[in-house]
Coordinates of C-alpha atoms and ligand atoms in Angstrom, one line a residue:
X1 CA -47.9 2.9 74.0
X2 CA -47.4 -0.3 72.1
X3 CA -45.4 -0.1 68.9
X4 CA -47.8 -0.7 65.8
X5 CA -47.2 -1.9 62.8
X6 CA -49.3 -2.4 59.3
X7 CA -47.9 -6.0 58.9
X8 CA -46.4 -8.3 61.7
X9 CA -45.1 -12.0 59.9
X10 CA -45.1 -14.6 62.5
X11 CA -42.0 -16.8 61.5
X12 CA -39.0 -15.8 59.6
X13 CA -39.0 -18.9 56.7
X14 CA -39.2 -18.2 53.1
X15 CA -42.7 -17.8 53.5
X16 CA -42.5 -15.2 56.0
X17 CA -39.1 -13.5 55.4
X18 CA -40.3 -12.8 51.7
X19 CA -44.1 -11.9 52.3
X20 CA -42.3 -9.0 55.3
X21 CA -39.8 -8.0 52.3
X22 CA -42.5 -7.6 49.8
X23 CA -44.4 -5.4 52.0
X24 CA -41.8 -3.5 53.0
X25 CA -40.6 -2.7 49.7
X26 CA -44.7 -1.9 49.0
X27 CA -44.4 0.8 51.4
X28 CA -45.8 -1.0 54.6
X29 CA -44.5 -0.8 58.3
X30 CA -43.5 -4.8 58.9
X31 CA -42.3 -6.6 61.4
X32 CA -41.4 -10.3 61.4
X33 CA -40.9 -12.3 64.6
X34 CA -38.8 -15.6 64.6
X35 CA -37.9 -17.7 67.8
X36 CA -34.9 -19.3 66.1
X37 CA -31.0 -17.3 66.8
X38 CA -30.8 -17.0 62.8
X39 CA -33.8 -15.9 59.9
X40 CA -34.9 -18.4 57.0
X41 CA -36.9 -20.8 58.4
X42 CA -36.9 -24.2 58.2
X43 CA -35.4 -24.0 54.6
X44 CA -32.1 -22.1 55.2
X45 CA -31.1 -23.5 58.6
X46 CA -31.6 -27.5 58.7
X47 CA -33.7 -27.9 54.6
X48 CA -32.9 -27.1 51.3
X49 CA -29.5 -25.0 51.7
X50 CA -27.6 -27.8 54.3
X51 CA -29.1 -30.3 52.5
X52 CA -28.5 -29.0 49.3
X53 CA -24.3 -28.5 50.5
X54 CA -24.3 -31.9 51.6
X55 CA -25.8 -33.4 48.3
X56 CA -22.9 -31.4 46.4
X57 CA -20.4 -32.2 48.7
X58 CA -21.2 -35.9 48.5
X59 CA -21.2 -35.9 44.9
X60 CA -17.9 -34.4 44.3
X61 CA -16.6 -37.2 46.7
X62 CA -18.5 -39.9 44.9
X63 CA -17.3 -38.1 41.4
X64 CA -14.0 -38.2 42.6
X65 CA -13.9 -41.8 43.8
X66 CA -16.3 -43.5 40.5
X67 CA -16.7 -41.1 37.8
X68 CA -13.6 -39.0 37.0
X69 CA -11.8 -42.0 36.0
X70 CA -13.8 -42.5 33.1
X71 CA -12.9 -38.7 31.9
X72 CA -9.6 -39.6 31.2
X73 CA -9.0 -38.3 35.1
X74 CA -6.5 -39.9 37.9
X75 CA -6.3 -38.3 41.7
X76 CA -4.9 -41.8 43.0
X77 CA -6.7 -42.8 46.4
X78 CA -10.0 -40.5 47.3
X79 CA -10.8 -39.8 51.7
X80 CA -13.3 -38.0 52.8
X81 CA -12.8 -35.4 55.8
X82 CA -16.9 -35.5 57.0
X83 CA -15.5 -32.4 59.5
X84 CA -14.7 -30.4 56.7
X85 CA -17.8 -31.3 55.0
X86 CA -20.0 -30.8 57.5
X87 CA -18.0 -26.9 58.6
X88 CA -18.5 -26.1 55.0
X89 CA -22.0 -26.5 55.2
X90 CA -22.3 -24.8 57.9
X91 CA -20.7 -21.6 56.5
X92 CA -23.4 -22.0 53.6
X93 CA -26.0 -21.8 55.8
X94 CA -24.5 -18.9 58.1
X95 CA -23.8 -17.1 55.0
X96 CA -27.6 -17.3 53.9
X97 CA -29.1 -16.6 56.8
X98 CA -27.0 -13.7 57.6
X99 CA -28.3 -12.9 54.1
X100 CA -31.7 -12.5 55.0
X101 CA -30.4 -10.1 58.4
X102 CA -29.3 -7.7 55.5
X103 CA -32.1 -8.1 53.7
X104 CA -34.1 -7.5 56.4
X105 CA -32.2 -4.4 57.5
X106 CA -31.9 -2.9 54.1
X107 CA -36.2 -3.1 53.7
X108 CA -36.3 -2.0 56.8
X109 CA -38.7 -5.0 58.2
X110 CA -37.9 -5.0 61.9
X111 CA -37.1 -8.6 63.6
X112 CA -39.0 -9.1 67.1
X113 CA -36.5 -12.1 68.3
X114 CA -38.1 -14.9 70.2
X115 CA -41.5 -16.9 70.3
X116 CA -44.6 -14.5 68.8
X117 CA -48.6 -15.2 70.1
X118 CA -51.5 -13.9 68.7
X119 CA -52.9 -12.3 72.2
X120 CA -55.6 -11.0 70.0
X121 CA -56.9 -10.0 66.4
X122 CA -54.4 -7.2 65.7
X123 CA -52.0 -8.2 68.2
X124 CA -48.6 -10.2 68.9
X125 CA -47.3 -10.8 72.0
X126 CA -43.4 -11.8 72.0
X127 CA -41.1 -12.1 74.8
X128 CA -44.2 -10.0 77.0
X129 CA -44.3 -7.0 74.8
X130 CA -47.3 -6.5 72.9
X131 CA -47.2 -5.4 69.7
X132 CA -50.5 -3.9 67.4
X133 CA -50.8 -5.0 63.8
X134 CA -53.7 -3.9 60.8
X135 CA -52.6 -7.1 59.4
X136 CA -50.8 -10.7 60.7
X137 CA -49.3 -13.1 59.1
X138 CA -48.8 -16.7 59.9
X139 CA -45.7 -18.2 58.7
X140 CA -45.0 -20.9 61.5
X141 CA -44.1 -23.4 59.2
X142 CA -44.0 -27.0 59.4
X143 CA -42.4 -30.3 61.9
X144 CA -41.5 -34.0 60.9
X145 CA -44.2 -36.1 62.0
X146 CA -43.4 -38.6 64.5
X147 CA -43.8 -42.8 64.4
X148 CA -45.6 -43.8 67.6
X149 CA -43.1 -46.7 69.0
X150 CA -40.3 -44.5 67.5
X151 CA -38.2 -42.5 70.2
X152 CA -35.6 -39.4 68.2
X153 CA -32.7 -38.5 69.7
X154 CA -31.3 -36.8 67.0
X155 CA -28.3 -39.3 67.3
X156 CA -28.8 -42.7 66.5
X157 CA -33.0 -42.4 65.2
X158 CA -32.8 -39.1 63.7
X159 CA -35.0 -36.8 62.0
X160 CA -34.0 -34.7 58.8
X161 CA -32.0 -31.6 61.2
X162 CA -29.8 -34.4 63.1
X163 CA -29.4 -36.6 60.2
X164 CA -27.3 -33.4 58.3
X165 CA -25.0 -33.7 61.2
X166 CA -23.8 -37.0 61.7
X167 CA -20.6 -37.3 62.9
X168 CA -19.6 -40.4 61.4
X169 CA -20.9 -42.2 57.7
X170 CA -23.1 -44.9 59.2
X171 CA -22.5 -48.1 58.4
X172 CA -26.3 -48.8 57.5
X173 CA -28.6 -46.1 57.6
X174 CA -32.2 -47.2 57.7
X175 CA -34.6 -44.3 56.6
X176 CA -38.2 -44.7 56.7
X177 CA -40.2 -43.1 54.5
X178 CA -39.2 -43.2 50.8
X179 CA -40.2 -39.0 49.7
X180 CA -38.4 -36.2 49.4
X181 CA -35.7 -36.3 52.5
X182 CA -35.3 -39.9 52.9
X183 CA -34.2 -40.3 49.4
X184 CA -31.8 -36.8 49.0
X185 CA -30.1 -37.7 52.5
X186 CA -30.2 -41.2 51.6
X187 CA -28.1 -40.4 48.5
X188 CA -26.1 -38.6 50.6
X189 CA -25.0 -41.3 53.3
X190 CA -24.8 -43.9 50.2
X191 CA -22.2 -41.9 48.3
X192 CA -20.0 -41.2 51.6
X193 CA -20.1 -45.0 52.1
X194 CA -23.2 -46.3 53.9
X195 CA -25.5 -49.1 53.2
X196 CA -28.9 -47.8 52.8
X197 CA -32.1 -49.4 53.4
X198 CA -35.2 -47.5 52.7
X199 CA -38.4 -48.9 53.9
X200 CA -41.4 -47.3 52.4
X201 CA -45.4 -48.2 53.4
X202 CA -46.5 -47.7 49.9
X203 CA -45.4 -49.6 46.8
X204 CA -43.8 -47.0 45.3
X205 CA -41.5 -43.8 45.8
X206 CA -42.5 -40.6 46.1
X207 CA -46.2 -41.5 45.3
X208 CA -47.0 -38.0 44.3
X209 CA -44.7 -38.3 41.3
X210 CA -45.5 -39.3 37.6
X211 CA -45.8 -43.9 38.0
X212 CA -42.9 -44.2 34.9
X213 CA -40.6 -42.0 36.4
X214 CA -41.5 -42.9 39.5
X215 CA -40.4 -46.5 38.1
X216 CA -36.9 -45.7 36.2
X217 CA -36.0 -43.4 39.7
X218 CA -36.3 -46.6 41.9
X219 CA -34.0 -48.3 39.3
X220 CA -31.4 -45.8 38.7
X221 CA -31.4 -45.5 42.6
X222 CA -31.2 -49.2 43.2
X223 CA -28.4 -49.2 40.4
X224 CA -26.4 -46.7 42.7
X225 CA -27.0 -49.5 45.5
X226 CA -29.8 -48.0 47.2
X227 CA -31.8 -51.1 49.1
X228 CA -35.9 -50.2 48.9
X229 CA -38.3 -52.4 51.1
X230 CA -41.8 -51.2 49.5
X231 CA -45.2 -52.5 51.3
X232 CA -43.4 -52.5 54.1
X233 CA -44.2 -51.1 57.9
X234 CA -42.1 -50.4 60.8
X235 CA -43.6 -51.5 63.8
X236 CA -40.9 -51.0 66.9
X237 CA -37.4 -49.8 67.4
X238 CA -35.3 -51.1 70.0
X239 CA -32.3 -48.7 70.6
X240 CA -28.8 -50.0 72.2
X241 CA -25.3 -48.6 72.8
X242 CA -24.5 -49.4 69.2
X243 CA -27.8 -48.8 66.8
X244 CA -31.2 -49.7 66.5
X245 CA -33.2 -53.2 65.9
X246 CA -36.5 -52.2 63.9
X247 CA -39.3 -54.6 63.3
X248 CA -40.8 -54.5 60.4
X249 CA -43.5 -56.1 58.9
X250 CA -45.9 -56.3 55.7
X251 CA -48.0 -53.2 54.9
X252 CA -50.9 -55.2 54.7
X253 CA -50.0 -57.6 58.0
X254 CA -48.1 -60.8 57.7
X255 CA -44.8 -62.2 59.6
X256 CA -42.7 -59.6 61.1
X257 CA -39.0 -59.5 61.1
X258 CA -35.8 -57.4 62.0
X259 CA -33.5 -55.5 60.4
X260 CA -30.7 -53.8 62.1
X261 CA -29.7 -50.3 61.8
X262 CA -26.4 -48.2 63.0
X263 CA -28.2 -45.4 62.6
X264 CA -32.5 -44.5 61.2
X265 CA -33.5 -41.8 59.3
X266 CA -37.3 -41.0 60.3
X267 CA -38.7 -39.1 56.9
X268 CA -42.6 -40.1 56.5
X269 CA -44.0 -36.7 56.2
X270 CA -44.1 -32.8 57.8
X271 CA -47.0 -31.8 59.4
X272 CA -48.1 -27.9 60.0
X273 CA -46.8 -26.6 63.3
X274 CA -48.7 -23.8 65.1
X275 CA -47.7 -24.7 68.4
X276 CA -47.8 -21.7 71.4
X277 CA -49.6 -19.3 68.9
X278 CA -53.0 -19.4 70.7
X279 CA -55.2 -19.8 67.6
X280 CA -57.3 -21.8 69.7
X281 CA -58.0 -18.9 71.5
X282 CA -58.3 -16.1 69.2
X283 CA -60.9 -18.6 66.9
X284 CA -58.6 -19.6 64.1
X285 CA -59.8 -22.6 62.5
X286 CA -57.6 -25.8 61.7
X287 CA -58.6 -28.4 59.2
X288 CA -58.4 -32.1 60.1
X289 CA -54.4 -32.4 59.9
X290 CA -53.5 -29.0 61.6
X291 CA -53.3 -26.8 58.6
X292 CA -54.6 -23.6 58.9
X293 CA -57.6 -22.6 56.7
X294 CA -57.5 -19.9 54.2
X295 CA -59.7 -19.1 51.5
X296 CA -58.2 -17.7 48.0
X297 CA -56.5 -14.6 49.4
X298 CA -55.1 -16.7 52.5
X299 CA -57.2 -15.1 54.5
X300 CA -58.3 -17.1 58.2
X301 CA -61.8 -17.3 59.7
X302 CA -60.6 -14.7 61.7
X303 CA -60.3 -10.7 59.8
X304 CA -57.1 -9.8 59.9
X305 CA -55.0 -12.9 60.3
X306 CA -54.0 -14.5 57.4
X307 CA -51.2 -17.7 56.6
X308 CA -49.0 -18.8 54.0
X309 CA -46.3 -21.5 53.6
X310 CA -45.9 -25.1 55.1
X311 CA -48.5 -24.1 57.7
X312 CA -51.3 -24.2 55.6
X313 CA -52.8 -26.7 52.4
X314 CA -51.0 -27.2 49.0
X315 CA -47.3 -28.8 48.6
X316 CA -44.5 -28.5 51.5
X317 CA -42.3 -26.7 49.3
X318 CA -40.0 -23.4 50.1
X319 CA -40.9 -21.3 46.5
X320 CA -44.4 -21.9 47.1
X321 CA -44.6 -20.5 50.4
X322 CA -42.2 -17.4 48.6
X323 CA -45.3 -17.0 46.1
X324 CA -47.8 -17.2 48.5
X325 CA -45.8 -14.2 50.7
X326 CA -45.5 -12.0 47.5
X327 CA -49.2 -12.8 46.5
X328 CA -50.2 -12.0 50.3
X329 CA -48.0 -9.0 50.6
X330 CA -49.4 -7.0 47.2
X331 CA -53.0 -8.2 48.3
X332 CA -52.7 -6.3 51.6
X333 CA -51.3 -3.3 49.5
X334 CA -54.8 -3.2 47.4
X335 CA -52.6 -5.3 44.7
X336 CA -53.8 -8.5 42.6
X337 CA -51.3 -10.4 43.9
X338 CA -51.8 -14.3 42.2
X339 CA -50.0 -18.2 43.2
X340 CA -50.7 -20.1 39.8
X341 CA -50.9 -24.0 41.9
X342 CA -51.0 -25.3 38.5
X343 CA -48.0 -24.5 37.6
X344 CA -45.8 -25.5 40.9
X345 CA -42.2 -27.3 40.1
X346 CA -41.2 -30.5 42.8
X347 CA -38.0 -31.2 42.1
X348 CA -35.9 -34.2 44.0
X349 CA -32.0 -33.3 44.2
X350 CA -30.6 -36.4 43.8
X351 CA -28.6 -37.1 40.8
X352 CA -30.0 -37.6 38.8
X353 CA -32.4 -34.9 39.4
X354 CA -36.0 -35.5 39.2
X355 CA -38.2 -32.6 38.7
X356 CA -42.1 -32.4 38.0
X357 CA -44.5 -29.7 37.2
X358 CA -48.5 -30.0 36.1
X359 CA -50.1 -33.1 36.0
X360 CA -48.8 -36.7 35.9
X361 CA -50.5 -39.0 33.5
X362 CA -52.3 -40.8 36.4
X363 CA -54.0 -37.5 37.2
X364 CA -54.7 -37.2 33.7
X365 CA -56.1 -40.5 33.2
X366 CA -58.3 -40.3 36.4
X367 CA -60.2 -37.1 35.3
X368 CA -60.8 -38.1 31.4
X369 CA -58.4 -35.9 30.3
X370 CA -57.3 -37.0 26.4
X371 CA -53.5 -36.5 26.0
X372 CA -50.6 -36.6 23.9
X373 CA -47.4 -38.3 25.3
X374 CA -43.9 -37.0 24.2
X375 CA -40.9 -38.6 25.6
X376 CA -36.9 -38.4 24.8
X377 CA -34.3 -40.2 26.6
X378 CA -30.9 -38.3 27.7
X379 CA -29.1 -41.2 26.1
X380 CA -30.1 -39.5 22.4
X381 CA -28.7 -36.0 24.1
X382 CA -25.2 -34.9 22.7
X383 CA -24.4 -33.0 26.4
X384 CA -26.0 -35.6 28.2
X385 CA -23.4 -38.3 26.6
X386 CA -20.5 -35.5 27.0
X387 CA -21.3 -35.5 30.1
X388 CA -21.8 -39.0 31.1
X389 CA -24.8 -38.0 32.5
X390 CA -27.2 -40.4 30.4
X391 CA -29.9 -42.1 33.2
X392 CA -33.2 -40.3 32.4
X393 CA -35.7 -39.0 29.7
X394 CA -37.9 -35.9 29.4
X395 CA -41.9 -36.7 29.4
X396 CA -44.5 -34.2 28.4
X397 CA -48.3 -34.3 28.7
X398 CA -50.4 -32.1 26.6
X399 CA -53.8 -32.2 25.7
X400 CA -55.0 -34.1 22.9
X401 CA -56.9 -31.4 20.9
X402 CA -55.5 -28.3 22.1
X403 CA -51.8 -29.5 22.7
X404 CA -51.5 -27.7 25.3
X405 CA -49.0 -28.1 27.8
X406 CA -50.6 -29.9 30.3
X407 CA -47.5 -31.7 32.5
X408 CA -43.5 -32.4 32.4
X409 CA -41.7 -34.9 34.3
X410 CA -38.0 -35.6 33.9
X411 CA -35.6 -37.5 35.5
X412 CA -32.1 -36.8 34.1
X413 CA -29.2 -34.6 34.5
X414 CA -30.2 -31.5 36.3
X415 CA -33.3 -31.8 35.3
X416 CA -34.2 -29.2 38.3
X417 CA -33.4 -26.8 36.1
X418 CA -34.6 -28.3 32.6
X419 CA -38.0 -27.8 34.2
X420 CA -37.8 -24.1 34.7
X421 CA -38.6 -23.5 30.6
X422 CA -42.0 -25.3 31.0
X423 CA -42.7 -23.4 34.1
X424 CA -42.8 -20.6 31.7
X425 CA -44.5 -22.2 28.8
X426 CA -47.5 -23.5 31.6
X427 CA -47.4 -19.9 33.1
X428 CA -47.7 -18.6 29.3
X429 CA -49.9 -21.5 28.6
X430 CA -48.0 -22.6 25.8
X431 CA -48.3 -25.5 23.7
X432 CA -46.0 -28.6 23.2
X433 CA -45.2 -27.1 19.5
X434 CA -44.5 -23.8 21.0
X435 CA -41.8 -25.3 22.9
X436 CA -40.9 -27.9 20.1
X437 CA -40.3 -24.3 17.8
X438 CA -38.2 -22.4 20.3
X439 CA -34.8 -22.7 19.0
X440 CA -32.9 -24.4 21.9
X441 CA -29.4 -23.7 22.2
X442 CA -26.5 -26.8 21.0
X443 CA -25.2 -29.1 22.1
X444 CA -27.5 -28.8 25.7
X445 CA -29.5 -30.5 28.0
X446 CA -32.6 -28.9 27.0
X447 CA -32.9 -29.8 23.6
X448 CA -34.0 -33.0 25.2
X449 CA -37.2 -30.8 26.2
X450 CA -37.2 -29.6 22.8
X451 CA -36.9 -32.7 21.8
X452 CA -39.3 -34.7 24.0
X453 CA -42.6 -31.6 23.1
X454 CA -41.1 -32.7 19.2
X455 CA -41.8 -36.4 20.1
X456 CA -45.6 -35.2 21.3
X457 CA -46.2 -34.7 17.6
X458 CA -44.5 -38.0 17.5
X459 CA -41.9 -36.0 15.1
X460 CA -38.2 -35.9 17.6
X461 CA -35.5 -35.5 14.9
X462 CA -32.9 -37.6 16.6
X463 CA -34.2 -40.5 17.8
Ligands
FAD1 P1 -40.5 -22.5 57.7 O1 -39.3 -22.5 56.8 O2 -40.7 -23.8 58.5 O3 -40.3 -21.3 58.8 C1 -41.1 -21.1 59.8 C2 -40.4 -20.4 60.9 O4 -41.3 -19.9 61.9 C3 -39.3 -21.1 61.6 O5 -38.0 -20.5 61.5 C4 -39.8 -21.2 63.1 O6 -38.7 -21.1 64.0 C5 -40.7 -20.0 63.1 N1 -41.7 -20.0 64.1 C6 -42.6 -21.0 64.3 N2 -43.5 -20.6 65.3 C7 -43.1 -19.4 65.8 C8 -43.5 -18.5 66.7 N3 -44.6 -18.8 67.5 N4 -42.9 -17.4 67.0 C9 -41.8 -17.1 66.2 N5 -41.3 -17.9 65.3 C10 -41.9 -19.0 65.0 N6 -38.3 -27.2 49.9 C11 -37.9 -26.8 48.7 O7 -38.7 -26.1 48.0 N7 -36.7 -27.2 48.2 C12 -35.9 -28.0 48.9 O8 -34.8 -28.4 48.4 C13 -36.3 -28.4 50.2 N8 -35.5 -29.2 50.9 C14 -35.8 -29.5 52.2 C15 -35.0 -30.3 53.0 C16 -35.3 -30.7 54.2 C17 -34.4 -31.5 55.0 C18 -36.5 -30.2 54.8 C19 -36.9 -30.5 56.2 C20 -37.4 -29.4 54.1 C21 -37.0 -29.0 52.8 N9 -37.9 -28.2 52.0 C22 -37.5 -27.9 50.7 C23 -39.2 -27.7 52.5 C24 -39.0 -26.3 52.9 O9 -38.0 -26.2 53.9 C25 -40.3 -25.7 53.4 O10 -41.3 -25.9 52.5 C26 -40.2 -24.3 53.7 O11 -39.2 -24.0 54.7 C27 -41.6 -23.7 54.3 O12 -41.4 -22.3 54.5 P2 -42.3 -21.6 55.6 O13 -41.9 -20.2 55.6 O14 -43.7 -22.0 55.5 O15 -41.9 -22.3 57.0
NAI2 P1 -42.7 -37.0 51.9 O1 -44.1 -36.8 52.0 O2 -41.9 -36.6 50.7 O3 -42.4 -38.6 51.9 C1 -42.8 -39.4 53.0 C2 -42.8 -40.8 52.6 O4 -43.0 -41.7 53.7 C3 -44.0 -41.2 51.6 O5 -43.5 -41.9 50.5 C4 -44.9 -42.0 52.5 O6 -45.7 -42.9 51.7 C5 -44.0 -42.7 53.4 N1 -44.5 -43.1 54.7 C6 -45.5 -42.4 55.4 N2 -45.7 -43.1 56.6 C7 -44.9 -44.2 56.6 C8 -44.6 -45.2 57.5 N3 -45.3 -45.3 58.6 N4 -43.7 -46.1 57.2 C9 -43.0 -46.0 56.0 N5 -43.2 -45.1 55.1 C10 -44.1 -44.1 55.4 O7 -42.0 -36.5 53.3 P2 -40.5 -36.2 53.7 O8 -39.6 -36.9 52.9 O9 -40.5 -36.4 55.2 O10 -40.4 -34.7 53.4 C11 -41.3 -33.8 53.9 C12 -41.6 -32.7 53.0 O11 -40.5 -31.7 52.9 C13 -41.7 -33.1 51.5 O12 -43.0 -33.6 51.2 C14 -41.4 -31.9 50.8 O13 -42.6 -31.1 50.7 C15 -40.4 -31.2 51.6 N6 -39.1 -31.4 51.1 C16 -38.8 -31.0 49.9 C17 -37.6 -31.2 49.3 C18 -37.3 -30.7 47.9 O14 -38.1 -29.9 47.4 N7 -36.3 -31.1 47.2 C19 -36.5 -31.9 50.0 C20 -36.9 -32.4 51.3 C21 -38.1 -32.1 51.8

């Protein structure tokens, strides 16, 4: 008889590994199936842990060559061992994933290894066993999305996995797409010593984030010696023995022209992949870029069959797709489980750091929102100067008459972490003088936050 369970998670990312460990811990029988020899997903194996190990590594080596100096600190001449760099790496990421084996083992979720299909509602097929489920989850995650004209070999043009394992520092990088991963592994291959170009269609980085910081991130980066081509289109590659000629051209049409590369980064976007799970079949619907549809309680067109994560709408992001899991989990134990998507942190792990949460004052502008602006540079921030660290300021949005928190964008010294506290204060629906009285500890970094929800008020104390 076919082994049942009362949840079976398709795809072992952060998504799926925490919505299985949630409902194991709520008392259900779970079982999650991943294809891939290790669990975490997309984020633990080639995303935000490598990536993450690289962007440390890289800026200890760029500390060590530019910045320690100016502490007062000699090491004579600084070489890079990219081996070494690249092994430790991988021991982060083996010692996460093997992590999540524990995890798994000490919840008791049960890992079907290899590729899962939904033969039916209420059951998976993996590996030619089927498998009965009350409830299953899809967690399949998400691809890059290819350029037509655009060949990856995961050498020389090389998506996000193959471009945290280059073997050598290129001696120009070309990455196209100017988001999330062209400009974190961008930052990496500049501070180990490559030129890098990064072409982008739109006029601007990251176009989701807030226009001024948008603005001061392309100049700090361009200070750094990051190249940007914005408005610009690649239109053909042309791979040899030693890199690639890329034509490239006008967003908006005009004279075309070449630019050589030793190595190209293709970062324009993930799409949701749901490849080999025969949804087709079983009558799960997909909107008009592959995501899969849910309604509020991520629930499919089909009972019983439900998905969270990259696979289906709202931003690519790995403690999203965690929320989503939990919410999912307590719902299917009778729970009122909750995602707030108001209150999502993006952050960018360059350095320095840009992190966002709420709306940016675009969004706020294009609904007829009234709204108070409060801003405060990092050069006015006692740590920030100790540290050297002074590229960046804190903005925050609230609403006019209420004051209520309503966005917070800041570039600046980890400002990943800065933007935790307003997570909070949004999730508590604070105000910007609820966060302008909390007493703020001296001399840090987030008295700038304190400082900037003052400045709302148009009252900062030290600027
Ligand atoms: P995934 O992590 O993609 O996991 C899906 C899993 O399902 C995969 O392991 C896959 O093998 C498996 N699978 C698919 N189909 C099947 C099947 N039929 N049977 C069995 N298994 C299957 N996000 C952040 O928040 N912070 C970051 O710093 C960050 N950095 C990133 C850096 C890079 C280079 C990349 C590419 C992404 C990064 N992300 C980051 C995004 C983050 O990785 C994703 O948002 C997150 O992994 C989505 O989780 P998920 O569980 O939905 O899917
Ligand atoms: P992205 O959506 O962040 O950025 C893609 C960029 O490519 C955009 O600026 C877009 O305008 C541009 N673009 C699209 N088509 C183009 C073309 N033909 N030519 C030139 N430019 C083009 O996507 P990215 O960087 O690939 O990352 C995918 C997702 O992974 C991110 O959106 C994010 O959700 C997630 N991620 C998150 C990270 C984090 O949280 N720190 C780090 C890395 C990835």
């Amino acid at each position: 008889m076919a082994e049942s369970f009362d949840v079976i998670v398709i795809g072992a990312g952060p998504g799926g590994y925490v919505c299985a460990i949630r409902a194991a811990q709520l008392g259900m029988k779970v079982a999650c199936v991943e294809k891939r020899g290790t669990l975490g997903g997309t984020c633990l194996n080639v995303g935000c842990i490598p990536s993450k190990a690289l962007l440390q590594s890289s800026e200890h080596f760029e500390e060590a060559k530019h910045k320690l100096a100016e502490h007062g600190v000699n090491i004579g001449a600084v070489s890079l061992d990219l081996k070494k760099m690249l092994a430790r790496k991988g021991e982060v990421v083996s010692s996460n994933v093997k992590g999540i084996e524990f995890l798994f083992k000490k919840n008791k979720v049960t890992w079907l290894k290899g590729e899962g299909r939904i033969a039916a509602p209420g059951k998976v097929e993996v590996n030619g066993t089927t498998y009965e489920a009350k409830n299953i989850v899809i967690a399949t995650g998400s691809e890059s999305i290819p350029l037509p004209g655009i060949t990856v070999d995961e050498k020389r043009v090389v998506t996000s996995t193959g471009g945290l394992e280059l073997e050598q520092v290129p001696g120009h990088l070309v990455v196209i797409g100017g988001g999330y991963i062209g400009l974190e592994l961008g930052s990496v291959w500049r501070r180990l010593g490559s030129e890098v170009t990064v072409v982008e269609f739109l006029d601007r980085l990251v176009p989701s984030m807030d226009n001024e910081v948008g603005k001061a991130f392309e100049r700090i980066l361009g200070k750094q010696g990051m190249k940007f081509r914005l408005k610009t289109k690649v239109t053909g590659a042309k791979q040899d023995e030693t890199g690639v000629t890329l034509t490239l051209e006008p967003a908006a049409g005009g004279k075309a022209e070449e630019l050589r590369a030793d190595v190209v980064l293709l970062a324009i976007g993930r799409r949701p992949y749901t490849e080999g799970l025969g949804l087709k079949q079983v009558g799960v619907a997909l909107d008009e870029r592959g995501r899969v549809v849910t309604d509020a309680h991520f629930a499919t067109s089909v009972p019983g069959i439900f998905a969270i994560g990259d696979a289906i709408i709202g931003p690519m992001l790995a403690h999203k797709a965690e929320e989503e899991g939990v919410a999912l989990a307590e719902m299917l134990a009778g729970q009122h489980g909750h995602v707030n998507y108001g209150a999502i942190p993006g952050v960018v792990y360059t350095w320095p750091e840009v992190a966002s949460i709420g709306e940016t004052e675009e969004q706020l502008k294009a609904r007829g929102q009234a709204y108070k602006v409060g801003k405060f540079p990092f050069t006015a921030n006692g740590r920030a100067r100790a540290m050297g660290d002074t590229d960046g300021f804190v903005k925050i949005l609230a609403d006019k008459a209420t004051d209520r928190v309503l966005g917070t964008h800041i570039i600046g010294p980890d400002a990943g972490t800065l933007i935790a506290e307003i997570a909070i204060a949004m999730e508590f629906g604070a105000s910007a003088e609820d966060v302008a009285r909390t007493c703020h500890a001296h001399p840090s970094l987030n008295e700038a936050v304190k400082e900037a929800a003052l400045a709302v008020d148009g009252r900062p104390l030290h600027i």
